[in-house]
Coordinates of C-alpha atoms and ligand atoms in Angstrom, one line a residue:
X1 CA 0.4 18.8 -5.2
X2 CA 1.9 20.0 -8.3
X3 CA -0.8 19.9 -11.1
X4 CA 1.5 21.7 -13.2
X5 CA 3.5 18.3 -13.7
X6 CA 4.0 17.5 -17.8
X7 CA 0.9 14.9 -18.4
X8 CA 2.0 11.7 -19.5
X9 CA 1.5 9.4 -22.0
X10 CA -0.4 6.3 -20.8
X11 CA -0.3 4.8 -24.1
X12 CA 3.7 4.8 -24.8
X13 CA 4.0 3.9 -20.8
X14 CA 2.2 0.6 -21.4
X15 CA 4.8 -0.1 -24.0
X16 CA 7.3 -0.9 -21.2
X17 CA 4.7 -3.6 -19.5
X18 CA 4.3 -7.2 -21.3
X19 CA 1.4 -8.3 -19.2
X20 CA -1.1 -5.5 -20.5
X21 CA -1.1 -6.8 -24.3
X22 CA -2.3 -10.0 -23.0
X23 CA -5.5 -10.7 -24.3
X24 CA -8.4 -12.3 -21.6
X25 CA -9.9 -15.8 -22.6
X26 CA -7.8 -16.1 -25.1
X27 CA -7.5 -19.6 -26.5
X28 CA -5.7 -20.5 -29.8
X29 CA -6.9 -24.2 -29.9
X30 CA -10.3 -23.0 -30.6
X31 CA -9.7 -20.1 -32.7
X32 CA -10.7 -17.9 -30.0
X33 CA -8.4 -14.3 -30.1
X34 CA -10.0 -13.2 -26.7
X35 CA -10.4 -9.7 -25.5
X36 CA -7.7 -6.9 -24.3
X37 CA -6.9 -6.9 -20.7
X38 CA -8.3 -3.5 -18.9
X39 CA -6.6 -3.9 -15.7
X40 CA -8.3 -1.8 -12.9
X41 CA -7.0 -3.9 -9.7
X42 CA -3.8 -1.7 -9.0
X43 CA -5.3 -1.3 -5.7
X44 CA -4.6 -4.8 -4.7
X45 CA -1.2 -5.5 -7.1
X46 CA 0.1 -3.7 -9.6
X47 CA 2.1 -4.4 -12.9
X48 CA 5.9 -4.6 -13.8
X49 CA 8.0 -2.8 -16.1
X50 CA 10.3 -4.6 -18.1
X51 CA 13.2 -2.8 -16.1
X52 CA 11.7 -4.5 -13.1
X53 CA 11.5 -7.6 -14.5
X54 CA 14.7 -7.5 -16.2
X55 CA 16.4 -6.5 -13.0
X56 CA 15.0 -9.8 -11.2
X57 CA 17.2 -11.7 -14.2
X58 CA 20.0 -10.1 -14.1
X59 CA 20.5 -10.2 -10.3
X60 CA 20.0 -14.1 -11.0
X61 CA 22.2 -14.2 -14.2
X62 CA 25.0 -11.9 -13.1
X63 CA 25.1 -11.4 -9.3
X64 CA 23.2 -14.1 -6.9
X65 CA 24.9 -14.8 -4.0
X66 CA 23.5 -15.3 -0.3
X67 CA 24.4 -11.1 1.5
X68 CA 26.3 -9.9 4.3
X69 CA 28.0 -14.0 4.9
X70 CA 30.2 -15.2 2.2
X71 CA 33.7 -13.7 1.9
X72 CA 33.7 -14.2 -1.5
X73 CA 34.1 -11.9 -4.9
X74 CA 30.2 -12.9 -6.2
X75 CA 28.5 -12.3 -1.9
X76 CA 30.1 -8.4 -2.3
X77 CA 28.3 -7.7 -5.3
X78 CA 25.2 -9.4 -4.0
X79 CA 25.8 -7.6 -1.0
X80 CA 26.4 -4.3 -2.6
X81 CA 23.2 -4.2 -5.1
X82 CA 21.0 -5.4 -1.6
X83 CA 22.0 -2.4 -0.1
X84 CA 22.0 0.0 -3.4
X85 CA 18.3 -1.1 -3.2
X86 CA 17.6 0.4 0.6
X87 CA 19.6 3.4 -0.7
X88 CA 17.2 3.6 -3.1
X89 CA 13.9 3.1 -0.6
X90 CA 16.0 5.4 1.8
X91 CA 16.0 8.1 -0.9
X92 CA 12.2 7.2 -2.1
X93 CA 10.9 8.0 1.4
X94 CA 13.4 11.1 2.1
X95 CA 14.7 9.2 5.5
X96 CA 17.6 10.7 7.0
X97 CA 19.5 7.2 7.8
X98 CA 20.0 4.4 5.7
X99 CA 19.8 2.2 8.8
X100 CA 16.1 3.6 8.9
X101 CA 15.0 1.0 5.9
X102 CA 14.2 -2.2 7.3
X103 CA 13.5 -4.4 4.2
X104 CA 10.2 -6.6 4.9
X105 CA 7.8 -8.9 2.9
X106 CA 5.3 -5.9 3.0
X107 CA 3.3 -3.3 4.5
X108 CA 1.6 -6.4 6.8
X109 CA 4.8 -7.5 8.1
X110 CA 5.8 -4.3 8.9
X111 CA 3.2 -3.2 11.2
X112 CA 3.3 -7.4 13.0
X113 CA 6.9 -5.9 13.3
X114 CA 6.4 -2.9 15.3
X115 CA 3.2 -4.0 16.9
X116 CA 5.6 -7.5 18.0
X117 CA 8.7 -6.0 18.5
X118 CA 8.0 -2.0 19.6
X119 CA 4.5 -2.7 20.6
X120 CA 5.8 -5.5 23.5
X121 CA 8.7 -3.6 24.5
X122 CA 6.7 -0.4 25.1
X123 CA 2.8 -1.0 25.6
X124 CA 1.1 -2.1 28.5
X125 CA -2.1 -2.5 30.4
X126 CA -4.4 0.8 30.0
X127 CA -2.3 2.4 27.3
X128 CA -4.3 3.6 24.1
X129 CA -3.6 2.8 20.1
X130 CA -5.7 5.4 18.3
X131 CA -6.5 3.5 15.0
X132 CA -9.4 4.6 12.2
X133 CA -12.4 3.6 10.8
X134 CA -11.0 3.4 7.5
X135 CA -8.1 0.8 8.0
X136 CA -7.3 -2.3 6.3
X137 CA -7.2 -5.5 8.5
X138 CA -3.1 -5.0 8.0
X139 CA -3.6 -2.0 10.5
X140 CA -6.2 -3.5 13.1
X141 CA -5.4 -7.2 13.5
X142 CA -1.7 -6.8 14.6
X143 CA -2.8 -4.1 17.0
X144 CA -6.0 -6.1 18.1
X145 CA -3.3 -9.4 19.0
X146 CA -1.4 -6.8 21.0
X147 CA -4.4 -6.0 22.8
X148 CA -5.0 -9.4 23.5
X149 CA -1.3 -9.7 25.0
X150 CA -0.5 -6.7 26.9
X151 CA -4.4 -5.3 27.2
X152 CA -4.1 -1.8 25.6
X153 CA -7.1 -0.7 24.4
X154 CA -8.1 0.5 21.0
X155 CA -9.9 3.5 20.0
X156 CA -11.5 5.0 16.6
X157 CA -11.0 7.6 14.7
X158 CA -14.6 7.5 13.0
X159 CA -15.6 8.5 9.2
X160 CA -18.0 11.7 8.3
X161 CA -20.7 10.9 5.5
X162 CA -18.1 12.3 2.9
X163 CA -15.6 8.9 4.6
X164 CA -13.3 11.8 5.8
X165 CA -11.6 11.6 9.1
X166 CA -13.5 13.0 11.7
X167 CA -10.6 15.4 13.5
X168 CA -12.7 16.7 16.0
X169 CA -13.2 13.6 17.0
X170 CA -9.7 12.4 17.1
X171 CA -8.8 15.3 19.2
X172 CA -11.2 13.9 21.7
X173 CA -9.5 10.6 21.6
X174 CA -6.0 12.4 22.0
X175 CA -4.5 12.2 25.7
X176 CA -1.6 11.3 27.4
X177 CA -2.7 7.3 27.2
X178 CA -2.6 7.8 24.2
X179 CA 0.3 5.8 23.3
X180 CA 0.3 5.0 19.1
X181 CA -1.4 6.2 16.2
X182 CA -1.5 4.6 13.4
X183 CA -3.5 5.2 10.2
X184 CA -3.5 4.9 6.4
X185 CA -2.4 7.7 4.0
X186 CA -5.0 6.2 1.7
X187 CA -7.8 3.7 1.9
X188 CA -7.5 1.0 -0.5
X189 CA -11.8 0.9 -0.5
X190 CA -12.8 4.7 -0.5
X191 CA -9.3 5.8 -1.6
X192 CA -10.3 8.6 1.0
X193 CA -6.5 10.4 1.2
X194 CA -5.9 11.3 5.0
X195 CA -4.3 14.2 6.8
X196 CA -1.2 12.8 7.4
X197 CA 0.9 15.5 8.4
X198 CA -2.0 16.9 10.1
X199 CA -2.7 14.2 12.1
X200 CA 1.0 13.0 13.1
X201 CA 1.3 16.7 14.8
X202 CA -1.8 16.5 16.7
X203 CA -0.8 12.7 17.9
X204 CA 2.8 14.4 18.7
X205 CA 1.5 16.9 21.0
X206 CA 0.4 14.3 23.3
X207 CA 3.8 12.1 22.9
X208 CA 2.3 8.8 20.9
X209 CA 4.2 7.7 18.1
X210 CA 3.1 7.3 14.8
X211 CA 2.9 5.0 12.1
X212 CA 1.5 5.1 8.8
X213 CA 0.1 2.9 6.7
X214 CA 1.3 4.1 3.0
X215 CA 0.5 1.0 1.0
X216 CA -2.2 2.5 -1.1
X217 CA -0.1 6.4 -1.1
X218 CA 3.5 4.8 -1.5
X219 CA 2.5 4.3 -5.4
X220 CA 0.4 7.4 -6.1
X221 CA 2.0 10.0 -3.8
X222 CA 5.0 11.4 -2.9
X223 CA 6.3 10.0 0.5
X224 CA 8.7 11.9 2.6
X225 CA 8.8 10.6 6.5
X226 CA 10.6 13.9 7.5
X227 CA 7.9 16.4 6.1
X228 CA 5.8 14.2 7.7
X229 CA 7.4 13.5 11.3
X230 CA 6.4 10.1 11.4
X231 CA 7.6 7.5 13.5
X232 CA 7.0 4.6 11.7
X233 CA 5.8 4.1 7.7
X234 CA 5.2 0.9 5.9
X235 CA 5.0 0.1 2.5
X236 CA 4.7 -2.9 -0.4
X237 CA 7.0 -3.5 -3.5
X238 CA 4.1 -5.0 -5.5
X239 CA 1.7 -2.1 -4.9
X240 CA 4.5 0.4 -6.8
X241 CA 5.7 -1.7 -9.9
X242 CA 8.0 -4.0 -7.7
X243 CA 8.0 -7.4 -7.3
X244 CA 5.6 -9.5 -4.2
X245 CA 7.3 -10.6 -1.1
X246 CA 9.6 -7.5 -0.6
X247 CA 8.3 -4.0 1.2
X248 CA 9.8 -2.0 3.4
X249 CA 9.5 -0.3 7.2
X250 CA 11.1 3.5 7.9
X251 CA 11.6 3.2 11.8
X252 CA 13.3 6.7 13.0
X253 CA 16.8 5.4 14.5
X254 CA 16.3 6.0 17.8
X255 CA 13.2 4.2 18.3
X256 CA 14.6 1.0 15.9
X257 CA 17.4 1.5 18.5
X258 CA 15.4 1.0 21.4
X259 CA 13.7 -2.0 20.0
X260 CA 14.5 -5.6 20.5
X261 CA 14.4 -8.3 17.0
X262 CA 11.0 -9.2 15.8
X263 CA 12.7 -12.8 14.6
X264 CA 15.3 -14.6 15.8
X265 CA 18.1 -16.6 13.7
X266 CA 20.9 -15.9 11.1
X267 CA 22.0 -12.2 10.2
X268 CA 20.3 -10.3 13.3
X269 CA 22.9 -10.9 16.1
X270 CA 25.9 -9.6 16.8
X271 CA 27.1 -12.9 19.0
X272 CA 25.7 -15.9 20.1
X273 CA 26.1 -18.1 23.3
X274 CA 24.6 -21.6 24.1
X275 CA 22.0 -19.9 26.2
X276 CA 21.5 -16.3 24.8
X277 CA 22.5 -13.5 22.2
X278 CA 23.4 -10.4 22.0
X279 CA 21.4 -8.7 18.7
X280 CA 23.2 -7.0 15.7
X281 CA 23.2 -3.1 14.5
X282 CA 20.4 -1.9 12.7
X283 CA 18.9 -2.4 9.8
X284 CA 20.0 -6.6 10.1
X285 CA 19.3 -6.5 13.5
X286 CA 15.6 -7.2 11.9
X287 CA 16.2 -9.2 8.9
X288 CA 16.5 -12.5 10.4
X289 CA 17.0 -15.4 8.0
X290 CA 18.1 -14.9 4.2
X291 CA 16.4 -11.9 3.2
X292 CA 14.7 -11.4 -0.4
X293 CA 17.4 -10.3 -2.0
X294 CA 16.7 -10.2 -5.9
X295 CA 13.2 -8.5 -4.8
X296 CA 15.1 -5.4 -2.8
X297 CA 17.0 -5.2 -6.2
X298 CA 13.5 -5.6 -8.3
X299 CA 12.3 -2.9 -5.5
X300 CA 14.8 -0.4 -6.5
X301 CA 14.1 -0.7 -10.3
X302 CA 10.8 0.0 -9.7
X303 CA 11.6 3.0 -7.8
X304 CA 13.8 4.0 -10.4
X305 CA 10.9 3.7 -12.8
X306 CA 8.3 5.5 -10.7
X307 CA 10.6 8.5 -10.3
X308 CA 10.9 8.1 -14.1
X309 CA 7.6 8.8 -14.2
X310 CA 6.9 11.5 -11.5
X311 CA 4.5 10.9 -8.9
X312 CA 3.4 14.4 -9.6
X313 CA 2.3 13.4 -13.7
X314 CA 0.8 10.1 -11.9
X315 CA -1.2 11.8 -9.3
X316 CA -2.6 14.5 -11.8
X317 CA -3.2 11.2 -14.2
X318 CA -5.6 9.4 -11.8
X319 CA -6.8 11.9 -10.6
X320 CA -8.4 13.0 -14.9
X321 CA -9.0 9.2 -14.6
X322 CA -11.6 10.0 -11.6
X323 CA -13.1 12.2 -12.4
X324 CA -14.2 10.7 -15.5
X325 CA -15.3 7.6 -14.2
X326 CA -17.0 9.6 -11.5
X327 CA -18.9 11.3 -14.1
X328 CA -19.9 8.7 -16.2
X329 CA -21.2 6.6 -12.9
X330 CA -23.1 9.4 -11.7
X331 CA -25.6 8.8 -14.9
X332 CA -26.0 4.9 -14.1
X333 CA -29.1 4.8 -11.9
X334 CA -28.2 3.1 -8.9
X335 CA -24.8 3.6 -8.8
X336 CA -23.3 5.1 -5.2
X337 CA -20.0 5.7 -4.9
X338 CA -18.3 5.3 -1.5
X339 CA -15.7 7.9 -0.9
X340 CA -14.7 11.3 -0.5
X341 CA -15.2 14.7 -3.4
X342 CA -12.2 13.8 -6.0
X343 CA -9.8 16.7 -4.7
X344 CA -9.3 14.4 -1.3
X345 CA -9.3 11.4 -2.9
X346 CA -6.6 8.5 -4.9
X347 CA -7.5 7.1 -8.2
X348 CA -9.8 4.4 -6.2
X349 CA -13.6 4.3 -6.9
X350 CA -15.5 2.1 -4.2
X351 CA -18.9 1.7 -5.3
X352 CA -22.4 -0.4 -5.3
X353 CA -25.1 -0.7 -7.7
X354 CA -28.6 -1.1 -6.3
X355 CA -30.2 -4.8 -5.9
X356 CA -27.1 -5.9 -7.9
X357 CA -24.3 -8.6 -6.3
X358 CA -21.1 -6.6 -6.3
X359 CA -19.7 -10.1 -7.6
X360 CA -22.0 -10.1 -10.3
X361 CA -21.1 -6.5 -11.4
X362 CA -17.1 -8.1 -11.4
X363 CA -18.5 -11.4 -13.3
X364 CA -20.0 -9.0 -16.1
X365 CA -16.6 -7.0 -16.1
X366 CA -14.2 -10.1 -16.3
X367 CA -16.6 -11.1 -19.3
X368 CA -15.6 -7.8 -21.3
X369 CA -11.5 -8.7 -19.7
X370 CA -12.0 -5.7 -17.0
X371 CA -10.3 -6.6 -13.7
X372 CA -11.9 -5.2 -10.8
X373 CA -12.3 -6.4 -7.5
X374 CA -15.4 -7.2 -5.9
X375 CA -15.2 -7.8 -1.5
X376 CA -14.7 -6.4 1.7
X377 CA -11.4 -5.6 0.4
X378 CA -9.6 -7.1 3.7
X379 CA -11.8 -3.6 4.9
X380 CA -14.8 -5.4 7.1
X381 CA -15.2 -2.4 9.9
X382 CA -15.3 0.1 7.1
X383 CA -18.2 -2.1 5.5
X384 CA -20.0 -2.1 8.6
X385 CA -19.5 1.1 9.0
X386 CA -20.3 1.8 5.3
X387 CA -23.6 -0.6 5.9
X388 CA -22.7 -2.5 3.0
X389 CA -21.3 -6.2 3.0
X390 CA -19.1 -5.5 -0.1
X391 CA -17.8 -2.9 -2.5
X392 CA -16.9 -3.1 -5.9
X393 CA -13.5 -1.3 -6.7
X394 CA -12.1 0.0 -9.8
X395 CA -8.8 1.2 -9.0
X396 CA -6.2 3.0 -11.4
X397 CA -2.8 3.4 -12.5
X398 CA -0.4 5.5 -15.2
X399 CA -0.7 3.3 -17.5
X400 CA -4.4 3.4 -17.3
X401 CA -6.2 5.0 -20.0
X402 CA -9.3 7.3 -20.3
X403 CA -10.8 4.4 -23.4
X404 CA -10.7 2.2 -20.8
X405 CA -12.3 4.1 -18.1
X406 CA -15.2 4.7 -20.4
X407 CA -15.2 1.0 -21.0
X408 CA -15.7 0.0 -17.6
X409 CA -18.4 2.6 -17.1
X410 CA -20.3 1.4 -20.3
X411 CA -19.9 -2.5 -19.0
X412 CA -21.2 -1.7 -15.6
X413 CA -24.0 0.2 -17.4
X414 CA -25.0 -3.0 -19.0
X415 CA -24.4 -4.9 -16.1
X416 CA -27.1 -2.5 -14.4
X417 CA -29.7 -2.9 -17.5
X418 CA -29.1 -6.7 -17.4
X419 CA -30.2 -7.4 -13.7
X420 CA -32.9 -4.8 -13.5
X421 CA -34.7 -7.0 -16.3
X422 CA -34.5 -9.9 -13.9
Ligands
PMP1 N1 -2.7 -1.5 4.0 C1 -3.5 -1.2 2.9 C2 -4.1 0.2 3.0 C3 -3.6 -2.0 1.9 O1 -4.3 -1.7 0.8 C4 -2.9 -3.3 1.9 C5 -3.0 -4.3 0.7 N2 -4.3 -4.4 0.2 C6 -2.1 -3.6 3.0 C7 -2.1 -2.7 4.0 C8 -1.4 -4.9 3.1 O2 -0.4 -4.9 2.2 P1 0.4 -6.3 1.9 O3 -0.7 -7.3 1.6 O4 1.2 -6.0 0.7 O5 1.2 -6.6 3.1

């Protein structure tokens, strides 16, 4: 990582998004100005740009047409901006092919995709997915269906104390059943960052494929699938500035290749018969149906913005934005903070407070207009594992200040002196 990246300027960043002057509570009937907005959900959605959202209008103002069908003037340059946008993921992601992209409505329809479509094809009876202990239900229910149709088993990579990958461990989980792994780059509880490249060369030496889960690194971190050798990475638009219900999936060509559709219908197939089909070229050969074409476009202006940005100034960003909310937790008495030391970890802070509701700790938040998220965080193995029922997570972005880091770590101060006097 590149700490030597120019900082940036939180302050003049948040010009550029609307939604962070809006001020919670706020209610002009009753003379009531509310409170600013602290927004410290990125975790589970993030904000938009104007660019972004301006690039959603003018797709609908100046170049809406259905892609790929109509013969007409208007379908070409609807066409051509749906396709400017995978360049741009294409790029984002350093793939080698633009038929690699496969444009989804997210990181969880990515993974049903290759767990349906590659997973069915491939996996059978007494082959092993190698999965771990810190994933999101995303990347353990698709794989725990799979199970239940073809009957490969599923093993664990397990956590240290520190919620580290345990790679001793995985190498003992390593052998030639070994068919998948597939892991996140960050966890969206303990923002624990993973191994990635690490781990995909260990899974290679055995010949399973790989797939990672980069929803929570896709924002944050740089992403390049041919540094990392990965098979298979998914990704979410509204998790990096981008609109919901548009993500993408890298598939390396050969593999897509060997793959037959996830869905069946309009814009997959090459030809169609009464009783059968023959399936189109890739990418479209899994983008059944009308796909989401003014998100892809909002997609790529968000990925125009991020690189705007830098990862490398965003990374180093957070990661000041840690380490100060680390530091002011640490004096709440209490407070334990699930996750690894800040050098292996995203701007995500998992924590609990001692004989306090994690939902009370958000209530007390909302009141002073912080957003945080208090749950399993669609995490429940981790929280077992964790021996905790929920977490509550503050989780950052750019545009998220130091101010209002020490905001949220006086609020949940107060929140601890409130319930102790109950
Ligand atoms: N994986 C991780 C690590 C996530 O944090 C999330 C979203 N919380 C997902 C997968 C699922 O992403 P989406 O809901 O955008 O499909």
């Amino acid at each position: 990582m590149n700490h030597a990246a120019p900082p940036l300027d939180p302050v003049k960043l948040r010009e550029d998004f609307p939604i962070l002057s809006v001020r919670v509570g706020a209610d002009p009937a009753r003379g009531d100005e509310g409170v600013p907005l602290v927004y410290l959900d990125n975790a589970a959605t993030t904000q938009r740009p104007r660019s972004v959202i301006q690039s959603l209008v003018n797709v609908y103002e100046q170049s809406y047409s259905n892609v790929h069908r109509g013969a007409h003037w208007l379908s070409g340059l609807s066409t051509a901006g749906y396709n400017a946008a995978r360049e741009k993921v294409q790029e984002f992601v350093n793939a080698a092919h633009f038929e690699e992209i496969i444009f989804t409505r997210g990181t969880t329809e990515a993974i049903n995709l290759v767990a349906r479509s590659w997973g069915d094809r491939f996996c059978q009876a007494g082959d092993e997915i190698v999965l771990t202990e810190l994933e999101h239900h995303a990347n353990l229910v698709p794989w725990q269906q799979l199970a239940e149709r073809v009957g490969v088993k599923l093993r664990t990579i397990p956590i240290d104390d520190r919620c580290q990958l345990d790679l001793e461990q995985f190498d003992k989980l390593l052998s030639p059943r070994t068919k998948l792994v597939s892991f996140t780059a960050t966890s969206n509880v303990t923002g624990t960052i993973t191994p990635v490249v690490e781990i995909i060369a260990r899974a290679r030496r055995v010949g399973a494929v790989t797939l990672v889960d980069a929803a929570q690194s896709a924002p944050h971190l740089p992403t390049d699938v041919r540094a990392w050798g990965a098979d298979f990475v998914a990704l979410s638009g509204h998790k990096m500035l981008g609109p919901s219900g548009i993500g993408a999936l890298y598939g390396r060509r050969e593999l897509l290749a060997s793959m037959p559709p996830f869905l069946g219908g309009g814009g997959m197939i090459d030809r169609v018969w009464a009783d059968h089909f023959t399936p189109g070229d890739l990418p479209y050969r899994f983008e059944a149906g009308t796909p989401a074409i003014a998100p892809a476009v909002g997609l790529g202006a968000a990925i125009d913005y991020l690189n705007y940005v830098g990862l490398d100034a965003i990374h180093a960003h957070e990661q000041l934005l840690t380490a100060r909310a680390h530091e002011l937790l640490a004096d709440i008495p209490g407070v334990k903070i699930w996750g690894p030391p800040l050098e292996h970890k995203a701007g995500i802070v998992g924590f609990t407070l001692d004989g306090v509701h994690p939902n009370d700790i958000a209530e007390v938040l909302d009141q002073d207009g912080i957003a945080v998220r208090a749950g399993h965080h669609c995490a429940m193995p981790l929280h077992q594992r964790l021996g905790v029922e929920f977490t509550v997570r503050a989780s950052f972005y750019f545009y998220n200040t130091l101010a209002e880091v020490e905001q949220f770590a006086k609020t949940v101060a107060h929140a601890q002196r409130l319930f102790r006097k109950r």
